[in-house]
């Protein structure tokens, strides 16, 4: 007598993502689900694609949910996708992220199906087309070691999963300009919920943004970050310090990897736009301790950074 199937819904958000979407869907289809009793469905929430995104989705048998551009927010599009889903677990992955492990789906969802966690997120690594500094950011936040029940509310919906019952209780904020994952994560942790990081559930995250788009992304995220961490303030002096420190950190890594000449200028431009967007987004008169700011923005060794980052998010959660 077979085991009862456990249903998992994979939800993508997309707007003109034809370049990498087929690879992402194929990697989902090729997942090794042996011994897991998982059955899957794939849902695409499309916000008006005019390229081949919809044709790719149809070819792979996705259920398609349409959202108008004027109705789109990050949280609302996910909520619509979740409403259309039938799974007991909801998996979120960007359409320009490609699962990089044959057991990605099993590893990401196992803590949820076993009731060991309420919300999980997996590792992200860069692609060969990724900017050098973007890879350094991934290395900072997505380490090699699992965190089965982490103490903070950091989570990232480019590669994550949540129990449907948890999403139904909290839902994603539809007004957030970014970081809707951390908004829900903060509320979940405040109620004693469990967030787990799964290093062995990696995706290749491919950002091919212009520098202007990079600046806008960090600006949008800063607008939300100051709401979920109201003590955050990034001054112009902070901008100068973080930008300078990040550039020298990345230049040092580039020297180690013997690619300094080819990426030195790119590092300078990327980090400027990252921190200028962040500075512009943090435009309220609020204060943040030196330790908290260093944890979130200042490059450091991964071990030291993990400890400082836990302190940063944990302190914010305690004051919520």
PDB file of C-alpha atoms in Angstrom:
ATOM      1  CA  UNK A   1       0.000   0.000   0.000  1.00  0.00           C
ATOM      2  CA  UNK A   2       1.570   3.293  -1.108  1.00  0.00           C
ATOM      3  CA  UNK A   3       2.134   6.336   1.026  1.00  0.00           C
ATOM      4  CA  UNK A   4      -0.189   9.308   0.703  1.00  0.00           C
ATOM      5  CA  UNK A   5       1.209  11.887  -1.701  1.00  0.00           C
ATOM      6  CA  UNK A   6       2.357  15.249  -0.304  1.00  0.00           C
ATOM      7  CA  UNK A   7       1.414  18.091  -2.630  1.00  0.00           C
ATOM      8  CA  UNK A   8       3.850  20.917  -3.372  1.00  0.00           C
ATOM      9  CA  UNK A   9       3.054  23.970  -5.506  1.00  0.00           C
ATOM     10  CA  UNK A  10       5.975  25.781  -7.169  1.00  0.00           C
ATOM     11  CA  UNK A  11       5.106  29.432  -7.780  1.00  0.00           C
ATOM     12  CA  UNK A  12       7.045  31.612 -10.234  1.00  0.00           C
ATOM     13  CA  UNK A  13       6.632  35.337 -10.802  1.00  0.00           C
ATOM     14  CA  UNK A  14       7.661  36.632 -14.215  1.00  0.00           C
ATOM     15  CA  UNK A  15       7.721  39.542 -16.615  1.00  0.00           C
ATOM     16  CA  UNK A  16       9.570  38.839 -19.879  1.00  0.00           C
ATOM     17  CA  UNK A  17      11.785  36.088 -18.468  1.00  0.00           C
ATOM     18  CA  UNK A  18      12.144  33.914 -21.579  1.00  0.00           C
ATOM     19  CA  UNK A  19      15.960  33.824 -21.448  1.00  0.00           C
ATOM     20  CA  UNK A  20      16.288  31.581 -18.383  1.00  0.00           C
ATOM     21  CA  UNK A  21      12.737  30.433 -17.655  1.00  0.00           C
ATOM     22  CA  UNK A  22      12.870  27.230 -19.695  1.00  0.00           C
ATOM     23  CA  UNK A  23      16.076  26.198 -17.903  1.00  0.00           C
ATOM     24  CA  UNK A  24      14.416  26.873 -14.545  1.00  0.00           C
ATOM     25  CA  UNK A  25      11.339  24.835 -15.458  1.00  0.00           C
ATOM     26  CA  UNK A  26      13.409  21.983 -16.863  1.00  0.00           C
ATOM     27  CA  UNK A  27      15.445  21.854 -13.643  1.00  0.00           C
ATOM     28  CA  UNK A  28      12.181  21.655 -11.678  1.00  0.00           C
ATOM     29  CA  UNK A  29      10.919  18.869 -13.919  1.00  0.00           C
ATOM     30  CA  UNK A  30      14.218  16.950 -13.553  1.00  0.00           C
ATOM     31  CA  UNK A  31      14.136  16.921  -9.744  1.00  0.00           C
ATOM     32  CA  UNK A  32      14.817  13.587  -8.040  1.00  0.00           C
ATOM     33  CA  UNK A  33      11.726  13.020  -5.881  1.00  0.00           C
ATOM     34  CA  UNK A  34      12.447   9.381  -5.071  1.00  0.00           C
ATOM     35  CA  UNK A  35      11.487   8.364  -1.543  1.00  0.00           C
ATOM     36  CA  UNK A  36       9.733  11.656  -0.855  1.00  0.00           C
ATOM     37  CA  UNK A  37       6.079  11.022  -1.867  1.00  0.00           C
ATOM     38  CA  UNK A  38       6.009  14.550  -3.296  1.00  0.00           C
ATOM     39  CA  UNK A  39       3.770  15.475  -6.210  1.00  0.00           C
ATOM     40  CA  UNK A  40       4.105  18.887  -7.779  1.00  0.00           C
ATOM     41  CA  UNK A  41       2.292  21.527  -9.767  1.00  0.00           C
ATOM     42  CA  UNK A  42       3.835  24.673 -11.236  1.00  0.00           C
ATOM     43  CA  UNK A  43       2.125  28.044 -11.284  1.00  0.00           C
ATOM     44  CA  UNK A  44       3.268  31.139 -13.152  1.00  0.00           C
ATOM     45  CA  UNK A  45       2.073  34.578 -12.087  1.00  0.00           C
ATOM     46  CA  UNK A  46       2.698  36.692 -15.181  1.00  0.00           C
ATOM     47  CA  UNK A  47       2.490  40.469 -15.106  1.00  0.00           C
ATOM     48  CA  UNK A  48       2.190  41.146 -18.833  1.00  0.00           C
ATOM     49  CA  UNK A  49       5.037  39.371 -20.619  1.00  0.00           C
ATOM     50  CA  UNK A  50       5.388  40.218 -24.318  1.00  0.00           C
ATOM     51  CA  UNK A  51       8.245  37.819 -25.113  1.00  0.00           C
ATOM     52  CA  UNK A  52       8.126  34.024 -25.119  1.00  0.00           C
ATOM     53  CA  UNK A  53       7.551  33.570 -21.374  1.00  0.00           C
ATOM     54  CA  UNK A  54       3.915  32.485 -21.682  1.00  0.00           C
ATOM     55  CA  UNK A  55       4.640  30.059 -24.514  1.00  0.00           C
ATOM     56  CA  UNK A  56       7.389  28.446 -22.417  1.00  0.00           C
ATOM     57  CA  UNK A  57       5.018  28.158 -19.457  1.00  0.00           C
ATOM     58  CA  UNK A  58       2.367  26.508 -21.610  1.00  0.00           C
ATOM     59  CA  UNK A  59       4.907  24.078 -23.048  1.00  0.00           C
ATOM     60  CA  UNK A  60       5.825  22.930 -19.566  1.00  0.00           C
ATOM     61  CA  UNK A  61       2.209  22.624 -18.451  1.00  0.00           C
ATOM     62  CA  UNK A  62       2.214  25.517 -15.982  1.00  0.00           C
ATOM     63  CA  UNK A  63      -1.010  26.920 -14.620  1.00  0.00           C
ATOM     64  CA  UNK A  64      -0.927  30.609 -15.537  1.00  0.00           C
ATOM     65  CA  UNK A  65      -2.282  33.434 -13.394  1.00  0.00           C
ATOM     66  CA  UNK A  66      -2.372  36.886 -14.987  1.00  0.00           C
ATOM     67  CA  UNK A  67      -1.871  40.087 -13.032  1.00  0.00           C
ATOM     68  CA  UNK A  68      -1.996  43.506 -14.677  1.00  0.00           C
ATOM     69  CA  UNK A  69       1.102  45.677 -14.430  1.00  0.00           C
ATOM     70  CA  UNK A  70      -0.894  48.370 -12.659  1.00  0.00           C
ATOM     71  CA  UNK A  71      -2.005  45.813 -10.037  1.00  0.00           C
ATOM     72  CA  UNK A  72       1.437  44.319  -9.531  1.00  0.00           C
ATOM     73  CA  UNK A  73       3.296  44.406  -6.263  1.00  0.00           C
ATOM     74  CA  UNK A  74       5.733  41.736  -5.139  1.00  0.00           C
ATOM     75  CA  UNK A  75       3.469  40.628  -2.314  1.00  0.00           C
ATOM     76  CA  UNK A  76       0.206  40.762  -4.278  1.00  0.00           C
ATOM     77  CA  UNK A  77       1.566  38.681  -7.163  1.00  0.00           C
ATOM     78  CA  UNK A  78       2.700  35.987  -4.735  1.00  0.00           C
ATOM     79  CA  UNK A  79      -0.632  36.045  -2.931  1.00  0.00           C
ATOM     80  CA  UNK A  80      -2.460  35.533  -6.208  1.00  0.00           C
ATOM     81  CA  UNK A  81      -0.193  32.619  -7.047  1.00  0.00           C
ATOM     82  CA  UNK A  82      -0.739  31.102  -3.606  1.00  0.00           C
ATOM     83  CA  UNK A  83      -4.510  31.470  -3.951  1.00  0.00           C
ATOM     84  CA  UNK A  84      -4.375  29.472  -7.181  1.00  0.00           C
ATOM     85  CA  UNK A  85      -2.196  26.762  -5.645  1.00  0.00           C
ATOM     86  CA  UNK A  86      -3.472  23.460  -4.253  1.00  0.00           C
ATOM     87  CA  UNK A  87      -0.340  22.258  -2.440  1.00  0.00           C
ATOM     88  CA  UNK A  88       0.145  21.961   1.308  1.00  0.00           C
ATOM     89  CA  UNK A  89       3.561  23.551   0.743  1.00  0.00           C
ATOM     90  CA  UNK A  90       4.240  26.594  -1.437  1.00  0.00           C
ATOM     91  CA  UNK A  91       7.651  26.966  -3.080  1.00  0.00           C
ATOM     92  CA  UNK A  92       8.773  30.333  -4.452  1.00  0.00           C
ATOM     93  CA  UNK A  93      11.520  30.702  -7.040  1.00  0.00           C
ATOM     94  CA  UNK A  94      12.435  33.530  -9.370  1.00  0.00           C
ATOM     95  CA  UNK A  95      12.072  32.849 -13.081  1.00  0.00           C
ATOM     96  CA  UNK A  96      15.760  33.716 -13.480  1.00  0.00           C
ATOM     97  CA  UNK A  97      16.832  31.211 -10.815  1.00  0.00           C
ATOM     98  CA  UNK A  98      17.780  27.666 -11.809  1.00  0.00           C
ATOM     99  CA  UNK A  99      17.731  24.830  -9.238  1.00  0.00           C
ATOM    100  CA  UNK A 100      21.305  23.561  -8.998  1.00  0.00           C
ATOM    101  CA  UNK A 101      20.832  20.285  -7.096  1.00  0.00           C
ATOM    102  CA  UNK A 102      18.800  17.206  -8.099  1.00  0.00           C
ATOM    103  CA  UNK A 103      17.265  17.133  -4.603  1.00  0.00           C
ATOM    104  CA  UNK A 104      16.681  20.882  -4.379  1.00  0.00           C
ATOM    105  CA  UNK A 105      12.938  20.525  -3.983  1.00  0.00           C
ATOM    106  CA  UNK A 106      13.092  17.622  -1.522  1.00  0.00           C
ATOM    107  CA  UNK A 107      15.722  19.343   0.618  1.00  0.00           C
ATOM    108  CA  UNK A 108      13.901  22.692   0.634  1.00  0.00           C
ATOM    109  CA  UNK A 109      10.509  21.243   1.574  1.00  0.00           C
ATOM    110  CA  UNK A 110      11.448  18.369   3.910  1.00  0.00           C
ATOM    111  CA  UNK A 111      11.579  20.525   7.083  1.00  0.00           C
ATOM    112  CA  UNK A 112       8.090  21.848   6.287  1.00  0.00           C
ATOM    113  CA  UNK A 113       6.546  18.480   5.498  1.00  0.00           C
ATOM    114  CA  UNK A 114       8.133  17.044   8.660  1.00  0.00           C
ATOM    115  CA  UNK A 115       6.821  20.004  10.716  1.00  0.00           C
ATOM    116  CA  UNK A 116      10.351  21.050  11.671  1.00  0.00           C
ATOM    117  CA  UNK A 117       9.987  24.549  10.203  1.00  0.00           C
ATOM    118  CA  UNK A 118       7.333  26.970   8.963  1.00  0.00           C
ATOM    119  CA  UNK A 119       9.349  28.848   6.338  1.00  0.00           C
ATOM    120  CA  UNK A 120      12.567  27.750   4.613  1.00  0.00           C
ATOM    121  CA  UNK A 121      14.976  29.307   2.164  1.00  0.00           C
ATOM    122  CA  UNK A 122      17.873  27.883   0.210  1.00  0.00           C
ATOM    123  CA  UNK A 123      21.304  28.851  -0.963  1.00  0.00           C
ATOM    124  CA  UNK A 124      21.889  31.221  -3.892  1.00  0.00           C
ATOM    125  CA  UNK A 125      25.004  31.369  -6.034  1.00  0.00           C
ATOM    126  CA  UNK A 126      25.937  33.508  -8.998  1.00  0.00           C
ATOM    127  CA  UNK A 127      26.149  32.567 -12.659  1.00  0.00           C
ATOM    128  CA  UNK A 128      29.104  33.138 -14.962  1.00  0.00           C
ATOM    129  CA  UNK A 129      27.303  36.256 -16.236  1.00  0.00           C
ATOM    130  CA  UNK A 130      26.756  37.590 -12.694  1.00  0.00           C
ATOM    131  CA  UNK A 131      28.648  40.654 -11.554  1.00  0.00           C
ATOM    132  CA  UNK A 132      31.580  39.914  -9.281  1.00  0.00           C
ATOM    133  CA  UNK A 133      30.161  41.911  -6.367  1.00  0.00           C
ATOM    134  CA  UNK A 134      26.793  40.163  -6.648  1.00  0.00           C
ATOM    135  CA  UNK A 135      28.603  36.875  -6.063  1.00  0.00           C
ATOM    136  CA  UNK A 136      30.208  38.339  -2.943  1.00  0.00           C
ATOM    137  CA  UNK A 137      26.763  39.320  -1.640  1.00  0.00           C
ATOM    138  CA  UNK A 138      25.466  35.797  -2.212  1.00  0.00           C
ATOM    139  CA  UNK A 139      28.461  34.380  -0.343  1.00  0.00           C
ATOM    140  CA  UNK A 140      27.749  36.709   2.596  1.00  0.00           C
ATOM    141  CA  UNK A 141      24.094  35.819   3.067  1.00  0.00           C
ATOM    142  CA  UNK A 142      23.954  32.224   1.819  1.00  0.00           C
ATOM    143  CA  UNK A 143      26.600  30.214   3.601  1.00  0.00           C
ATOM    144  CA  UNK A 144      27.675  26.576   3.415  1.00  0.00           C
ATOM    145  CA  UNK A 145      26.023  25.561   6.686  1.00  0.00           C
ATOM    146  CA  UNK A 146      22.370  24.844   7.492  1.00  0.00           C
ATOM    147  CA  UNK A 147      20.473  26.851  10.096  1.00  0.00           C
ATOM    148  CA  UNK A 148      17.661  24.473  11.155  1.00  0.00           C
ATOM    149  CA  UNK A 149      15.899  27.047  13.338  1.00  0.00           C
ATOM    150  CA  UNK A 150      17.605  30.379  12.870  1.00  0.00           C
ATOM    151  CA  UNK A 151      17.102  33.102  15.412  1.00  0.00           C
ATOM    152  CA  UNK A 152      16.392  35.944  12.984  1.00  0.00           C
ATOM    153  CA  UNK A 153      13.782  36.697  10.342  1.00  0.00           C
ATOM    154  CA  UNK A 154      16.010  36.932   7.279  1.00  0.00           C
ATOM    155  CA  UNK A 155      14.542  34.957   4.363  1.00  0.00           C
ATOM    156  CA  UNK A 156      14.580  35.389   0.586  1.00  0.00           C
ATOM    157  CA  UNK A 157      11.770  34.487  -1.799  1.00  0.00           C
ATOM    158  CA  UNK A 158      14.059  33.998  -4.787  1.00  0.00           C
ATOM    159  CA  UNK A 159      14.410  30.465  -3.379  1.00  0.00           C
ATOM    160  CA  UNK A 160      12.084  29.643  -0.504  1.00  0.00           C
ATOM    161  CA  UNK A 161       9.142  27.550   0.696  1.00  0.00           C
ATOM    162  CA  UNK A 162       6.378  28.006   3.253  1.00  0.00           C
ATOM    163  CA  UNK A 163       3.615  25.842   4.649  1.00  0.00           C
ATOM    164  CA  UNK A 164       0.317  26.879   3.069  1.00  0.00           C
ATOM    165  CA  UNK A 165      -1.332  27.140   6.464  1.00  0.00           C
ATOM    166  CA  UNK A 166       1.327  29.650   7.523  1.00  0.00           C
ATOM    167  CA  UNK A 167       0.860  31.736   4.379  1.00  0.00           C
ATOM    168  CA  UNK A 168      -2.919  31.730   4.950  1.00  0.00           C
ATOM    169  CA  UNK A 169      -2.360  33.109   8.436  1.00  0.00           C
ATOM    170  CA  UNK A 170       0.010  35.928   7.477  1.00  0.00           C
ATOM    171  CA  UNK A 171      -0.107  36.459   3.689  1.00  0.00           C
ATOM    172  CA  UNK A 172       2.447  38.675   1.992  1.00  0.00           C
ATOM    173  CA  UNK A 173       2.265  42.421   2.437  1.00  0.00           C
ATOM    174  CA  UNK A 174       0.864  43.894  -0.772  1.00  0.00           C
ATOM    175  CA  UNK A 175       2.140  47.413  -0.100  1.00  0.00           C
ATOM    176  CA  UNK A 176       5.824  46.562   0.387  1.00  0.00           C
ATOM    177  CA  UNK A 177       8.170  47.854  -2.337  1.00  0.00           C
ATOM    178  CA  UNK A 178      10.414  44.845  -1.756  1.00  0.00           C
ATOM    179  CA  UNK A 179      11.420  42.418   1.004  1.00  0.00           C
ATOM    180  CA  UNK A 180       7.893  41.065   1.343  1.00  0.00           C
ATOM    181  CA  UNK A 181       9.570  37.860   2.495  1.00  0.00           C
ATOM    182  CA  UNK A 182      11.197  39.555   5.490  1.00  0.00           C
ATOM    183  CA  UNK A 183       7.977  41.385   6.372  1.00  0.00           C
ATOM    184  CA  UNK A 184       6.219  38.032   6.729  1.00  0.00           C
ATOM    185  CA  UNK A 185       9.291  36.480   8.351  1.00  0.00           C
ATOM    186  CA  UNK A 186       9.361  39.144  11.048  1.00  0.00           C
ATOM    187  CA  UNK A 187       5.674  38.594  11.905  1.00  0.00           C
ATOM    188  CA  UNK A 188       6.211  34.832  11.922  1.00  0.00           C
ATOM    189  CA  UNK A 189       9.229  34.992  14.238  1.00  0.00           C
ATOM    190  CA  UNK A 190       7.420  37.382  16.566  1.00  0.00           C
ATOM    191  CA  UNK A 191       4.780  34.674  17.043  1.00  0.00           C
ATOM    192  CA  UNK A 192       7.353  31.968  17.723  1.00  0.00           C
ATOM    193  CA  UNK A 193       7.492  30.601  14.163  1.00  0.00           C
ATOM    194  CA  UNK A 194      10.483  28.735  12.765  1.00  0.00           C
ATOM    195  CA  UNK A 195      12.599  29.787   9.794  1.00  0.00           C
ATOM    196  CA  UNK A 196      15.242  27.406   8.471  1.00  0.00           C
ATOM    197  CA  UNK A 197      18.100  27.958   6.018  1.00  0.00           C
ATOM    198  CA  UNK A 198      18.899  24.934   3.836  1.00  0.00           C
ATOM    199  CA  UNK A 199      22.353  25.157   2.288  1.00  0.00           C
ATOM    200  CA  UNK A 200      21.817  21.957   0.280  1.00  0.00           C
ATOM    201  CA  UNK A 201      18.910  23.453  -1.693  1.00  0.00           C
ATOM    202  CA  UNK A 202      20.826  25.802  -4.003  1.00  0.00           C
ATOM    203  CA  UNK A 203      19.792  27.787  -7.040  1.00  0.00           C
ATOM    204  CA  UNK A 204      21.853  29.734  -9.546  1.00  0.00           C
ATOM    205  CA  UNK A 205      20.479  33.282  -9.317  1.00  0.00           C
ATOM    206  CA  UNK A 206      21.035  35.248 -12.512  1.00  0.00           C
ATOM    207  CA  UNK A 207      20.802  39.020 -12.265  1.00  0.00           C
ATOM    208  CA  UNK A 208      21.437  40.793 -15.570  1.00  0.00           C
ATOM    209  CA  UNK A 209      20.363  44.229 -14.433  1.00  0.00           C
ATOM    210  CA  UNK A 210      21.681  47.527 -15.655  1.00  0.00           C
ATOM    211  CA  UNK A 211      23.394  49.607 -13.000  1.00  0.00           C
ATOM    212  CA  UNK A 212      20.318  51.841 -12.894  1.00  0.00           C
ATOM    213  CA  UNK A 213      18.130  48.800 -12.187  1.00  0.00           C
ATOM    214  CA  UNK A 214      20.525  47.705  -9.462  1.00  0.00           C
ATOM    215  CA  UNK A 215      20.280  51.123  -7.828  1.00  0.00           C
ATOM    216  CA  UNK A 216      16.473  51.009  -7.992  1.00  0.00           C
ATOM    217  CA  UNK A 217      16.371  47.513  -6.489  1.00  0.00           C
ATOM    218  CA  UNK A 218      18.377  48.558  -3.449  1.00  0.00           C
ATOM    219  CA  UNK A 219      16.356  51.762  -3.151  1.00  0.00           C
ATOM    220  CA  UNK A 220      13.081  49.796  -3.120  1.00  0.00           C
ATOM    221  CA  UNK A 221      14.397  47.336  -0.556  1.00  0.00           C
ATOM    222  CA  UNK A 222      15.619  50.159   1.678  1.00  0.00           C
ATOM    223  CA  UNK A 223      12.125  51.669   1.696  1.00  0.00           C
ATOM    224  CA  UNK A 224      10.744  48.453   3.178  1.00  0.00           C
ATOM    225  CA  UNK A 225      13.723  47.764   5.428  1.00  0.00           C
ATOM    226  CA  UNK A 226      13.231  51.032   7.260  1.00  0.00           C
ATOM    227  CA  UNK A 227       9.651  49.964   8.014  1.00  0.00           C
ATOM    228  CA  UNK A 228      10.461  46.508   9.366  1.00  0.00           C
ATOM    229  CA  UNK A 229      13.590  47.827  11.107  1.00  0.00           C
ATOM    230  CA  UNK A 230      12.526  51.363  12.036  1.00  0.00           C
ATOM    231  CA  UNK A 231      15.751  52.048  13.902  1.00  0.00           C
ATOM    232  CA  UNK A 232      17.716  51.895  10.637  1.00  0.00           C
ATOM    233  CA  UNK A 233      19.370  55.058   9.394  1.00  0.00           C
ATOM    234  CA  UNK A 234      22.092  55.237   6.768  1.00  0.00           C
ATOM    235  CA  UNK A 235      23.784  58.609   6.678  1.00  0.00           C
ATOM    236  CA  UNK A 236      25.927  60.022   3.890  1.00  0.00           C
ATOM    237  CA  UNK A 237      28.956  59.218   6.007  1.00  0.00           C
ATOM    238  CA  UNK A 238      27.741  55.620   6.233  1.00  0.00           C
ATOM    239  CA  UNK A 239      27.308  55.535   2.464  1.00  0.00           C
ATOM    240  CA  UNK A 240      30.914  56.630   1.998  1.00  0.00           C
ATOM    241  CA  UNK A 241      32.226  54.106   4.520  1.00  0.00           C
ATOM    242  CA  UNK A 242      30.222  51.123   3.270  1.00  0.00           C
ATOM    243  CA  UNK A 243      30.933  51.906  -0.372  1.00  0.00           C
ATOM    244  CA  UNK A 244      34.664  52.242   0.261  1.00  0.00           C
ATOM    245  CA  UNK A 245      34.863  49.159   2.461  1.00  0.00           C
ATOM    246  CA  UNK A 246      32.881  47.035   0.000  1.00  0.00           C
ATOM    247  CA  UNK A 247      35.018  48.098  -2.941  1.00  0.00           C
ATOM    248  CA  UNK A 248      38.266  47.258  -1.148  1.00  0.00           C
ATOM    249  CA  UNK A 249      36.796  43.969   0.097  1.00  0.00           C
ATOM    250  CA  UNK A 250      35.803  42.966  -3.447  1.00  0.00           C
ATOM    251  CA  UNK A 251      39.079  44.144  -4.920  1.00  0.00           C
ATOM    252  CA  UNK A 252      40.873  41.940  -2.400  1.00  0.00           C
ATOM    253  CA  UNK A 253      38.765  38.945  -3.397  1.00  0.00           C
ATOM    254  CA  UNK A 254      39.374  39.703  -7.060  1.00  0.00           C
ATOM    255  CA  UNK A 255      43.120  39.736  -6.453  1.00  0.00           C
ATOM    256  CA  UNK A 256      42.858  36.323  -4.794  1.00  0.00           C
ATOM    257  CA  UNK A 257      40.911  35.011  -7.780  1.00  0.00           C
ATOM    258  CA  UNK A 258      43.345  36.647 -10.215  1.00  0.00           C
ATOM    259  CA  UNK A 259      40.680  38.569 -12.089  1.00  0.00           C
ATOM    260  CA  UNK A 260      41.285  42.072 -10.726  1.00  0.00           C
ATOM    261  CA  UNK A 261      42.027  43.754 -14.041  1.00  0.00           C
ATOM    262  CA  UNK A 262      38.794  42.552 -15.631  1.00  0.00           C
ATOM    263  CA  UNK A 263      36.430  43.369 -12.751  1.00  0.00           C
ATOM    264  CA  UNK A 264      37.942  46.331 -10.858  1.00  0.00           C
ATOM    265  CA  UNK A 265      35.865  48.963 -12.652  1.00  0.00           C
ATOM    266  CA  UNK A 266      32.702  46.870 -12.537  1.00  0.00           C
ATOM    267  CA  UNK A 267      33.105  46.472  -8.763  1.00  0.00           C
ATOM    268  CA  UNK A 268      33.389  50.229  -8.328  1.00  0.00           C
ATOM    269  CA  UNK A 269      30.235  50.937 -10.330  1.00  0.00           C
ATOM    270  CA  UNK A 270      28.143  48.149  -8.832  1.00  0.00           C
ATOM    271  CA  UNK A 271      28.967  49.006  -5.235  1.00  0.00           C
ATOM    272  CA  UNK A 272      28.348  52.711  -5.837  1.00  0.00           C
ATOM    273  CA  UNK A 273      24.879  52.032  -7.227  1.00  0.00           C
ATOM    274  CA  UNK A 274      24.106  49.502  -4.493  1.00  0.00           C
ATOM    275  CA  UNK A 275      24.907  51.850  -1.647  1.00  0.00           C
ATOM    276  CA  UNK A 276      23.636  55.015  -3.321  1.00  0.00           C
ATOM    277  CA  UNK A 277      20.271  53.319  -3.776  1.00  0.00           C
ATOM    278  CA  UNK A 278      20.378  52.176  -0.160  1.00  0.00           C
ATOM    279  CA  UNK A 279      21.288  55.654   1.072  1.00  0.00           C
ATOM    280  CA  UNK A 280      18.517  57.281  -0.942  1.00  0.00           C
ATOM    281  CA  UNK A 281      15.991  54.774   0.392  1.00  0.00           C
ATOM    282  CA  UNK A 282      16.929  55.425   4.017  1.00  0.00           C
ATOM    283  CA  UNK A 283      15.799  59.034   4.123  1.00  0.00           C
ATOM    284  CA  UNK A 284      14.130  59.254   7.509  1.00  0.00           C
ATOM    285  CA  UNK A 285      15.703  60.607  10.674  1.00  0.00           C
ATOM    286  CA  UNK A 286      16.175  57.349  12.547  1.00  0.00           C
ATOM    287  CA  UNK A 287      19.134  55.953  14.399  1.00  0.00           C
ATOM    288  CA  UNK A 288      20.813  52.572  14.219  1.00  0.00           C
ATOM    289  CA  UNK A 289      23.575  51.253  16.396  1.00  0.00           C
ATOM    290  CA  UNK A 290      27.018  50.935  14.853  1.00  0.00           C
ATOM    291  CA  UNK A 291      26.968  47.155  15.404  1.00  0.00           C
ATOM    292  CA  UNK A 292      23.650  46.757  13.593  1.00  0.00           C
ATOM    293  CA  UNK A 293      24.689  48.857  10.618  1.00  0.00           C
ATOM    294  CA  UNK A 294      28.028  47.078  10.270  1.00  0.00           C
ATOM    295  CA  UNK A 295      26.271  43.711  10.301  1.00  0.00           C
ATOM    296  CA  UNK A 296      23.924  44.592   7.479  1.00  0.00           C
ATOM    297  CA  UNK A 297      26.155  46.648   5.178  1.00  0.00           C
ATOM    298  CA  UNK A 298      29.821  46.255   6.081  1.00  0.00           C
ATOM    299  CA  UNK A 299      31.821  43.454   4.421  1.00  0.00           C
ATOM    300  CA  UNK A 300      33.499  41.075   6.848  1.00  0.00           C
ATOM    301  CA  UNK A 301      34.609  37.494   7.153  1.00  0.00           C
ATOM    302  CA  UNK A 302      31.658  35.148   6.649  1.00  0.00           C
ATOM    303  CA  UNK A 303      31.918  33.774  10.196  1.00  0.00           C
ATOM    304  CA  UNK A 304      31.971  37.219  11.789  1.00  0.00           C
ATOM    305  CA  UNK A 305      29.272  38.440   9.441  1.00  0.00           C
ATOM    306  CA  UNK A 306      26.926  35.581  10.350  1.00  0.00           C
ATOM    307  CA  UNK A 307      27.209  36.429  14.054  1.00  0.00           C
ATOM    308  CA  UNK A 308      26.710  40.140  13.431  1.00  0.00           C
ATOM    309  CA  UNK A 309      23.796  39.559  11.073  1.00  0.00           C
ATOM    310  CA  UNK A 310      22.028  37.371  13.625  1.00  0.00           C
ATOM    311  CA  UNK A 311      22.509  40.164  16.145  1.00  0.00           C
ATOM    312  CA  UNK A 312      21.130  42.747  13.730  1.00  0.00           C
ATOM    313  CA  UNK A 313      17.905  40.951  12.888  1.00  0.00           C
ATOM    314  CA  UNK A 314      17.456  39.576  16.379  1.00  0.00           C
ATOM    315  CA  UNK A 315      17.678  43.025  18.003  1.00  0.00           C
ATOM    316  CA  UNK A 316      15.131  44.388  15.530  1.00  0.00           C
ATOM    317  CA  UNK A 317      12.733  41.523  16.240  1.00  0.00           C
ATOM    318  CA  UNK A 318      12.976  42.057  19.996  1.00  0.00           C
ATOM    319  CA  UNK A 319      12.050  45.712  19.621  1.00  0.00           C
ATOM    320  CA  UNK A 320       9.097  45.052  17.304  1.00  0.00           C
TER     321      UNK A 320
END
